[in-house]
Amino acid sequence: MAKTSTQQRGQKKKVCQFCESEADYIDYKNYPLLKPHLDYFGNIRKRFHTGVCLHHQKMLKTAVERA
């Protein structure tokens, strides 16, 4: 029996949550905002996993370093 062709589903592009909220500064004291971007050990998760753009990933890095 021949296999039927299946539709390839395109993956939905992740949108940066900071760009959506038009954040121009990420405060290091706002832990609930930083928490989803950190793993169990306190390391910053990669952009690929969180969907954050490069500009806000750099701001996130400096905020975590300050905290």
PDB file of N, CA and C in Angstrom:
ATOM      1  N   MET A   1       0.828  -1.168   0.000  1.00  0.00           N
ATOM      2  CA  MET A   1       0.000   0.000   0.000  1.00  0.00           C
ATOM      3  C   MET A   1       0.889   1.253   0.000  1.00  0.00           C
ATOM      4  N   ALA A   2       0.591   2.180  -0.867  1.00  0.00           N
ATOM      5  CA  ALA A   2       1.384   3.396  -0.968  1.00  0.00           C
ATOM      6  C   ALA A   2       1.017   4.371   0.145  1.00  0.00           C
ATOM      7  N   LYS A   3       2.029   5.082   0.579  1.00  0.00           N
ATOM      8  CA  LYS A   3       1.781   6.092   1.614  1.00  0.00           C
ATOM      9  C   LYS A   3       1.121   7.314   0.982  1.00  0.00           C
ATOM     10  N   THR A   4       0.183   7.872   1.680  1.00  0.00           N
ATOM     11  CA  THR A   4      -0.449   9.090   1.188  1.00  0.00           C
ATOM     12  C   THR A   4       0.381  10.285   1.627  1.00  0.00           C
ATOM     13  N   SER A   5       0.393  11.281   0.802  1.00  0.00           N
ATOM     14  CA  SER A   5       1.165  12.469   1.159  1.00  0.00           C
ATOM     15  C   SER A   5       0.450  13.237   2.270  1.00  0.00           C
ATOM     16  N   THR A   6       1.223  13.709   3.205  1.00  0.00           N
ATOM     17  CA  THR A   6       0.650  14.479   4.307  1.00  0.00           C
ATOM     18  C   THR A   6       1.015  15.942   4.133  1.00  0.00           C
ATOM     19  N   GLN A   7       0.163  16.774   4.621  1.00  0.00           N
ATOM     20  CA  GLN A   7       0.450  18.202   4.545  1.00  0.00           C
ATOM     21  C   GLN A   7       1.534  18.545   5.550  1.00  0.00           C
ATOM     22  N   GLN A   8       2.467  19.347   5.116  1.00  0.00           N
ATOM     23  CA  GLN A   8       3.491  19.804   6.041  1.00  0.00           C
ATOM     24  C   GLN A   8       2.975  21.057   6.714  1.00  0.00           C
ATOM     25  N   ARG A   9       2.979  21.010   8.015  1.00  0.00           N
ATOM     26  CA  ARG A   9       2.493  22.162   8.764  1.00  0.00           C
ATOM     27  C   ARG A   9       3.667  23.081   9.074  1.00  0.00           C
ATOM     28  N   GLY A  10       3.528  24.318   8.700  1.00  0.00           N
ATOM     29  CA  GLY A  10       4.560  25.290   9.001  1.00  0.00           C
ATOM     30  C   GLY A  10       4.539  25.646  10.477  1.00  0.00           C
ATOM     31  N   GLN A  11       5.712  25.798  11.053  1.00  0.00           N
ATOM     32  CA  GLN A  11       5.769  26.154  12.458  1.00  0.00           C
ATOM     33  C   GLN A  11       5.467  27.631  12.617  1.00  0.00           C
ATOM     34  N   LYS A  12       4.742  27.934  13.661  1.00  0.00           N
ATOM     35  CA  LYS A  12       4.389  29.308  13.946  1.00  0.00           C
ATOM     36  C   LYS A  12       5.614  30.034  14.498  1.00  0.00           C
ATOM     37  N   LYS A  13       5.911  31.194  13.953  1.00  0.00           N
ATOM     38  CA  LYS A  13       7.063  31.952  14.408  1.00  0.00           C
ATOM     39  C   LYS A  13       6.759  32.576  15.763  1.00  0.00           C
ATOM     40  N   LYS A  14       7.701  32.420  16.699  1.00  0.00           N
ATOM     41  CA  LYS A  14       7.509  32.990  18.023  1.00  0.00           C
ATOM     42  C   LYS A  14       7.716  34.497  17.950  1.00  0.00           C
ATOM     43  N   VAL A  15       6.895  35.214  18.659  1.00  0.00           N
ATOM     44  CA  VAL A  15       6.996  36.665  18.687  1.00  0.00           C
ATOM     45  C   VAL A  15       7.571  37.067  20.035  1.00  0.00           C
ATOM     46  N   CYS A  16       8.495  37.987  20.022  1.00  0.00           N
ATOM     47  CA  CYS A  16       9.147  38.444  21.246  1.00  0.00           C
ATOM     48  C   CYS A  16       8.113  39.118  22.155  1.00  0.00           C
ATOM     49  N   GLN A  17       8.018  38.639  23.396  1.00  0.00           N
ATOM     50  CA  GLN A  17       7.031  39.199  24.319  1.00  0.00           C
ATOM     51  C   GLN A  17       7.379  40.634  24.707  1.00  0.00           C
ATOM     52  N   PHE A  18       8.653  40.978  24.680  1.00  0.00           N
ATOM     53  CA  PHE A  18       9.056  42.338  25.015  1.00  0.00           C
ATOM     54  C   PHE A  18       8.734  43.301  23.875  1.00  0.00           C
ATOM     55  N   CYS A  19       8.826  42.831  22.631  1.00  0.00           N
ATOM     56  CA  CYS A  19       8.456  43.667  21.486  1.00  0.00           C
ATOM     57  C   CYS A  19       6.947  43.901  21.463  1.00  0.00           C
ATOM     58  N   GLU A  20       6.174  42.884  21.839  1.00  0.00           N
ATOM     59  CA  GLU A  20       4.722  43.039  21.871  1.00  0.00           C
ATOM     60  C   GLU A  20       4.295  44.080  22.894  1.00  0.00           C
ATOM     61  N   SER A  21       4.959  44.077  24.051  1.00  0.00           N
ATOM     62  CA  SER A  21       4.594  45.025  25.105  1.00  0.00           C
ATOM     63  C   SER A  21       5.336  46.352  24.961  1.00  0.00           C
ATOM     64  N   GLU A  22       6.156  46.466  23.901  1.00  0.00           N
ATOM     65  CA  GLU A  22       6.925  47.679  23.600  1.00  0.00           C
ATOM     66  C   GLU A  22       7.783  48.106  24.790  1.00  0.00           C
ATOM     67  N   ALA A  23       8.485  47.145  25.387  1.00  0.00           N
ATOM     68  CA  ALA A  23       9.362  47.422  26.526  1.00  0.00           C
ATOM     69  C   ALA A  23      10.679  47.990  26.014  1.00  0.00           C
ATOM     70  N   ASP A  24      11.075  49.133  26.550  1.00  0.00           N
ATOM     71  CA  ASP A  24      12.350  49.712  26.157  1.00  0.00           C
ATOM     72  C   ASP A  24      13.409  49.506  27.237  1.00  0.00           C
ATOM     73  N   TYR A  25      13.028  48.935  28.381  1.00  0.00           N
ATOM     74  CA  TYR A  25      13.980  48.647  29.446  1.00  0.00           C
ATOM     75  C   TYR A  25      13.478  47.438  30.226  1.00  0.00           C
ATOM     76  N   ILE A  26      14.374  46.509  30.541  1.00  0.00           N
ATOM     77  CA  ILE A  26      14.024  45.338  31.343  1.00  0.00           C
ATOM     78  C   ILE A  26      14.635  45.542  32.719  1.00  0.00           C
ATOM     79  N   ASP A  27      13.787  45.654  33.727  1.00  0.00           N
ATOM     80  CA  ASP A  27      14.247  45.942  35.079  1.00  0.00           C
ATOM     81  C   ASP A  27      14.731  44.667  35.750  1.00  0.00           C
ATOM     82  N   TYR A  28      15.907  44.722  36.362  1.00  0.00           N
ATOM     83  CA  TYR A  28      16.472  43.542  37.007  1.00  0.00           C
ATOM     84  C   TYR A  28      15.749  43.192  38.301  1.00  0.00           C
ATOM     85  N   LYS A  29      14.963  44.105  38.843  1.00  0.00           N
ATOM     86  CA  LYS A  29      14.235  43.844  40.088  1.00  0.00           C
ATOM     87  C   LYS A  29      12.890  43.163  39.848  1.00  0.00           C
ATOM     88  N   ASN A  30      12.475  43.081  38.605  1.00  0.00           N
ATOM     89  CA  ASN A  30      11.189  42.473  38.267  1.00  0.00           C
ATOM     90  C   ASN A  30      11.392  40.973  38.011  1.00  0.00           C
ATOM     91  N   TYR A  31      11.446  40.193  39.095  1.00  0.00           N
ATOM     92  CA  TYR A  31      11.733  38.761  38.983  1.00  0.00           C
ATOM     93  C   TYR A  31      10.663  37.977  38.225  1.00  0.00           C
ATOM     94  N   PRO A  32       9.368  38.239  38.433  1.00  0.00           N
ATOM     95  CA  PRO A  32       8.372  37.473  37.665  1.00  0.00           C
ATOM     96  C   PRO A  32       8.522  37.624  36.150  1.00  0.00           C
ATOM     97  N   LEU A  33       9.067  38.741  35.700  1.00  0.00           N
ATOM     98  CA  LEU A  33       9.301  38.939  34.272  1.00  0.00           C
ATOM     99  C   LEU A  33      10.514  38.138  33.796  1.00  0.00           C
ATOM    100  N   LEU A  34      11.538  38.022  34.656  1.00  0.00           N
ATOM    101  CA  LEU A  34      12.764  37.319  34.289  1.00  0.00           C
ATOM    102  C   LEU A  34      12.639  35.801  34.432  1.00  0.00           C
ATOM    103  N   LYS A  35      11.782  35.348  35.323  1.00  0.00           N
ATOM    104  CA  LYS A  35      11.704  33.928  35.682  1.00  0.00           C
ATOM    105  C   LYS A  35      11.497  32.978  34.498  1.00  0.00           C
ATOM    106  N   PRO A  36      10.604  33.261  33.537  1.00  0.00           N
ATOM    107  CA  PRO A  36      10.429  32.318  32.423  1.00  0.00           C
ATOM    108  C   PRO A  36      11.659  32.176  31.527  1.00  0.00           C
ATOM    109  N   HIS A  37      12.598  33.103  31.629  1.00  0.00           N
ATOM    110  CA  HIS A  37      13.779  33.087  30.771  1.00  0.00           C
ATOM    111  C   HIS A  37      14.990  32.486  31.464  1.00  0.00           C
ATOM    112  N   LEU A  38      14.815  31.999  32.692  1.00  0.00           N
ATOM    113  CA  LEU A  38      15.905  31.392  33.448  1.00  0.00           C
ATOM    114  C   LEU A  38      15.609  29.919  33.678  1.00  0.00           C
ATOM    115  N   ASP A  39      16.680  29.105  33.742  1.00  0.00           N
ATOM    116  CA  ASP A  39      16.477  27.700  34.070  1.00  0.00           C
ATOM    117  C   ASP A  39      16.645  27.492  35.573  1.00  0.00           C
ATOM    118  N   TYR A  40      16.668  26.237  35.982  1.00  0.00           N
ATOM    119  CA  TYR A  40      16.715  25.884  37.400  1.00  0.00           C
ATOM    120  C   TYR A  40      17.969  26.430  38.084  1.00  0.00           C
ATOM    121  N   PHE A  41      19.080  26.480  37.352  1.00  0.00           N
ATOM    122  CA  PHE A  41      20.353  26.911  37.919  1.00  0.00           C
ATOM    123  C   PHE A  41      20.581  28.413  37.812  1.00  0.00           C
ATOM    124  N   GLY A  42      19.655  29.140  37.207  1.00  0.00           N
ATOM    125  CA  GLY A  42      19.789  30.582  37.072  1.00  0.00           C
ATOM    126  C   GLY A  42      20.449  31.015  35.782  1.00  0.00           C
ATOM    127  N   ASN A  43      20.684  30.086  34.874  1.00  0.00           N
ATOM    128  CA  ASN A  43      21.270  30.428  33.584  1.00  0.00           C
ATOM    129  C   ASN A  43      20.176  30.926  32.645  1.00  0.00           C
ATOM    130  N   ILE A  44      20.558  31.801  31.728  1.00  0.00           N
ATOM    131  CA  ILE A  44      19.603  32.350  30.769  1.00  0.00           C
ATOM    132  C   ILE A  44      19.334  31.305  29.688  1.00  0.00           C
ATOM    133  N   ARG A  45      18.054  31.084  29.378  1.00  0.00           N
ATOM    134  CA  ARG A  45      17.693  30.142  28.326  1.00  0.00           C
ATOM    135  C   ARG A  45      17.979  30.774  26.966  1.00  0.00           C
ATOM    136  N   LYS A  46      18.183  29.944  25.972  1.00  0.00           N
ATOM    137  CA  LYS A  46      18.529  30.416  24.636  1.00  0.00           C
ATOM    138  C   LYS A  46      17.340  31.096  23.959  1.00  0.00           C
ATOM    139  N   ARG A  47      17.648  31.968  23.009  1.00  0.00           N
ATOM    140  CA  ARG A  47      16.617  32.684  22.254  1.00  0.00           C
ATOM    141  C   ARG A  47      15.716  31.720  21.506  1.00  0.00           C
ATOM    142  N   PHE A  48      16.286  30.618  21.056  1.00  0.00           N
ATOM    143  CA  PHE A  48      15.532  29.619  20.302  1.00  0.00           C
ATOM    144  C   PHE A  48      14.372  29.070  21.130  1.00  0.00           C
ATOM    145  N   HIS A  49      14.583  28.898  22.422  1.00  0.00           N
ATOM    146  CA  HIS A  49      13.561  28.318  23.285  1.00  0.00           C
ATOM    147  C   HIS A  49      12.551  29.354  23.774  1.00  0.00           C
ATOM    148  N   THR A  50      13.012  30.570  24.041  1.00  0.00           N
ATOM    149  CA  THR A  50      12.121  31.569  24.624  1.00  0.00           C
ATOM    150  C   THR A  50      11.434  32.434  23.581  1.00  0.00           C
ATOM    151  N   GLY A  51      12.031  32.579  22.393  1.00  0.00           N
ATOM    152  CA  GLY A  51      11.428  33.380  21.340  1.00  0.00           C
ATOM    153  C   GLY A  51      11.672  34.870  21.492  1.00  0.00           C
ATOM    154  N   VAL A  52      12.736  35.238  22.194  1.00  0.00           N
ATOM    155  CA  VAL A  52      13.067  36.643  22.411  1.00  0.00           C
ATOM    156  C   VAL A  52      13.985  37.109  21.284  1.00  0.00           C
ATOM    157  N   CYS A  53      13.797  38.341  20.821  1.00  0.00           N
ATOM    158  CA  CYS A  53      14.644  38.872  19.756  1.00  0.00           C
ATOM    159  C   CYS A  53      16.037  39.207  20.304  1.00  0.00           C
ATOM    160  N   LEU A  54      16.981  39.448  19.417  1.00  0.00           N
ATOM    161  CA  LEU A  54      18.371  39.684  19.801  1.00  0.00           C
ATOM    162  C   LEU A  54      18.516  40.918  20.688  1.00  0.00           C
ATOM    163  N   HIS A  55      17.827  41.981  20.335  1.00  0.00           N
ATOM    164  CA  HIS A  55      17.920  43.230  21.095  1.00  0.00           C
ATOM    165  C   HIS A  55      17.491  43.021  22.546  1.00  0.00           C
ATOM    166  N   HIS A  56      16.364  42.363  22.748  1.00  0.00           N
ATOM    167  CA  HIS A  56      15.863  42.157  24.101  1.00  0.00           C
ATOM    168  C   HIS A  56      16.614  41.036  24.827  1.00  0.00           C
ATOM    169  N   GLN A  57      17.212  40.103  24.089  1.00  0.00           N
ATOM    170  CA  GLN A  57      18.030  39.071  24.725  1.00  0.00           C
ATOM    171  C   GLN A  57      19.255  39.710  25.373  1.00  0.00           C
ATOM    172  N   LYS A  58      19.848  40.698  24.708  1.00  0.00           N
ATOM    173  CA  LYS A  58      21.000  41.401  25.281  1.00  0.00           C
ATOM    174  C   LYS A  58      20.588  42.196  26.511  1.00  0.00           C
ATOM    175  N   MET A  59      19.417  42.828  26.455  1.00  0.00           N
ATOM    176  CA  MET A  59      18.925  43.563  27.622  1.00  0.00           C
ATOM    177  C   MET A  59      18.621  42.614  28.772  1.00  0.00           C
ATOM    178  N   LEU A  60      18.104  41.452  28.456  1.00  0.00           N
ATOM    179  CA  LEU A  60      17.812  40.431  29.462  1.00  0.00           C
ATOM    180  C   LEU A  60      19.100  39.953  30.126  1.00  0.00           C
ATOM    181  N   LYS A  61      20.147  39.807  29.331  1.00  0.00           N
ATOM    182  CA  LYS A  61      21.444  39.375  29.851  1.00  0.00           C
ATOM    183  C   LYS A  61      21.990  40.370  30.864  1.00  0.00           C
ATOM    184  N   THR A  62      21.930  41.655  30.541  1.00  0.00           N
ATOM    185  CA  THR A  62      22.443  42.661  31.471  1.00  0.00           C
ATOM    186  C   THR A  62      21.585  42.732  32.729  1.00  0.00           C
ATOM    187  N   ALA A  63      20.278  42.524  32.596  1.00  0.00           N
ATOM    188  CA  ALA A  63      19.395  42.544  33.766  1.00  0.00           C
ATOM    189  C   ALA A  63      19.707  41.384  34.701  1.00  0.00           C
ATOM    190  N   VAL A  64      19.972  40.209  34.152  1.00  0.00           N
ATOM    191  CA  VAL A  64      20.300  39.043  34.980  1.00  0.00           C
ATOM    192  C   VAL A  64      21.661  39.227  35.632  1.00  0.00           C
ATOM    193  N   GLU A  65      22.612  39.820  34.911  1.00  0.00           N
ATOM    194  CA  GLU A  65      23.928  40.073  35.498  1.00  0.00           C
ATOM    195  C   GLU A  65      23.832  41.056  36.659  1.00  0.00           C
ATOM    196  N   ARG A  66      22.983  42.053  36.535  1.00  0.00           N
ATOM    197  CA  ARG A  66      22.818  43.031  37.614  1.00  0.00           C
ATOM    198  C   ARG A  66      22.124  42.424  38.827  1.00  0.00           C
ATOM    199  N   ALA A  67      21.195  41.519  38.567  1.00  0.00           N
ATOM    200  CA  ALA A  67      20.472  40.886  39.675  1.00  0.00           C
ATOM    201  C   ALA A  67      21.417  39.968  40.420  1.00  0.00           C
TER     202      ALA A  67
END
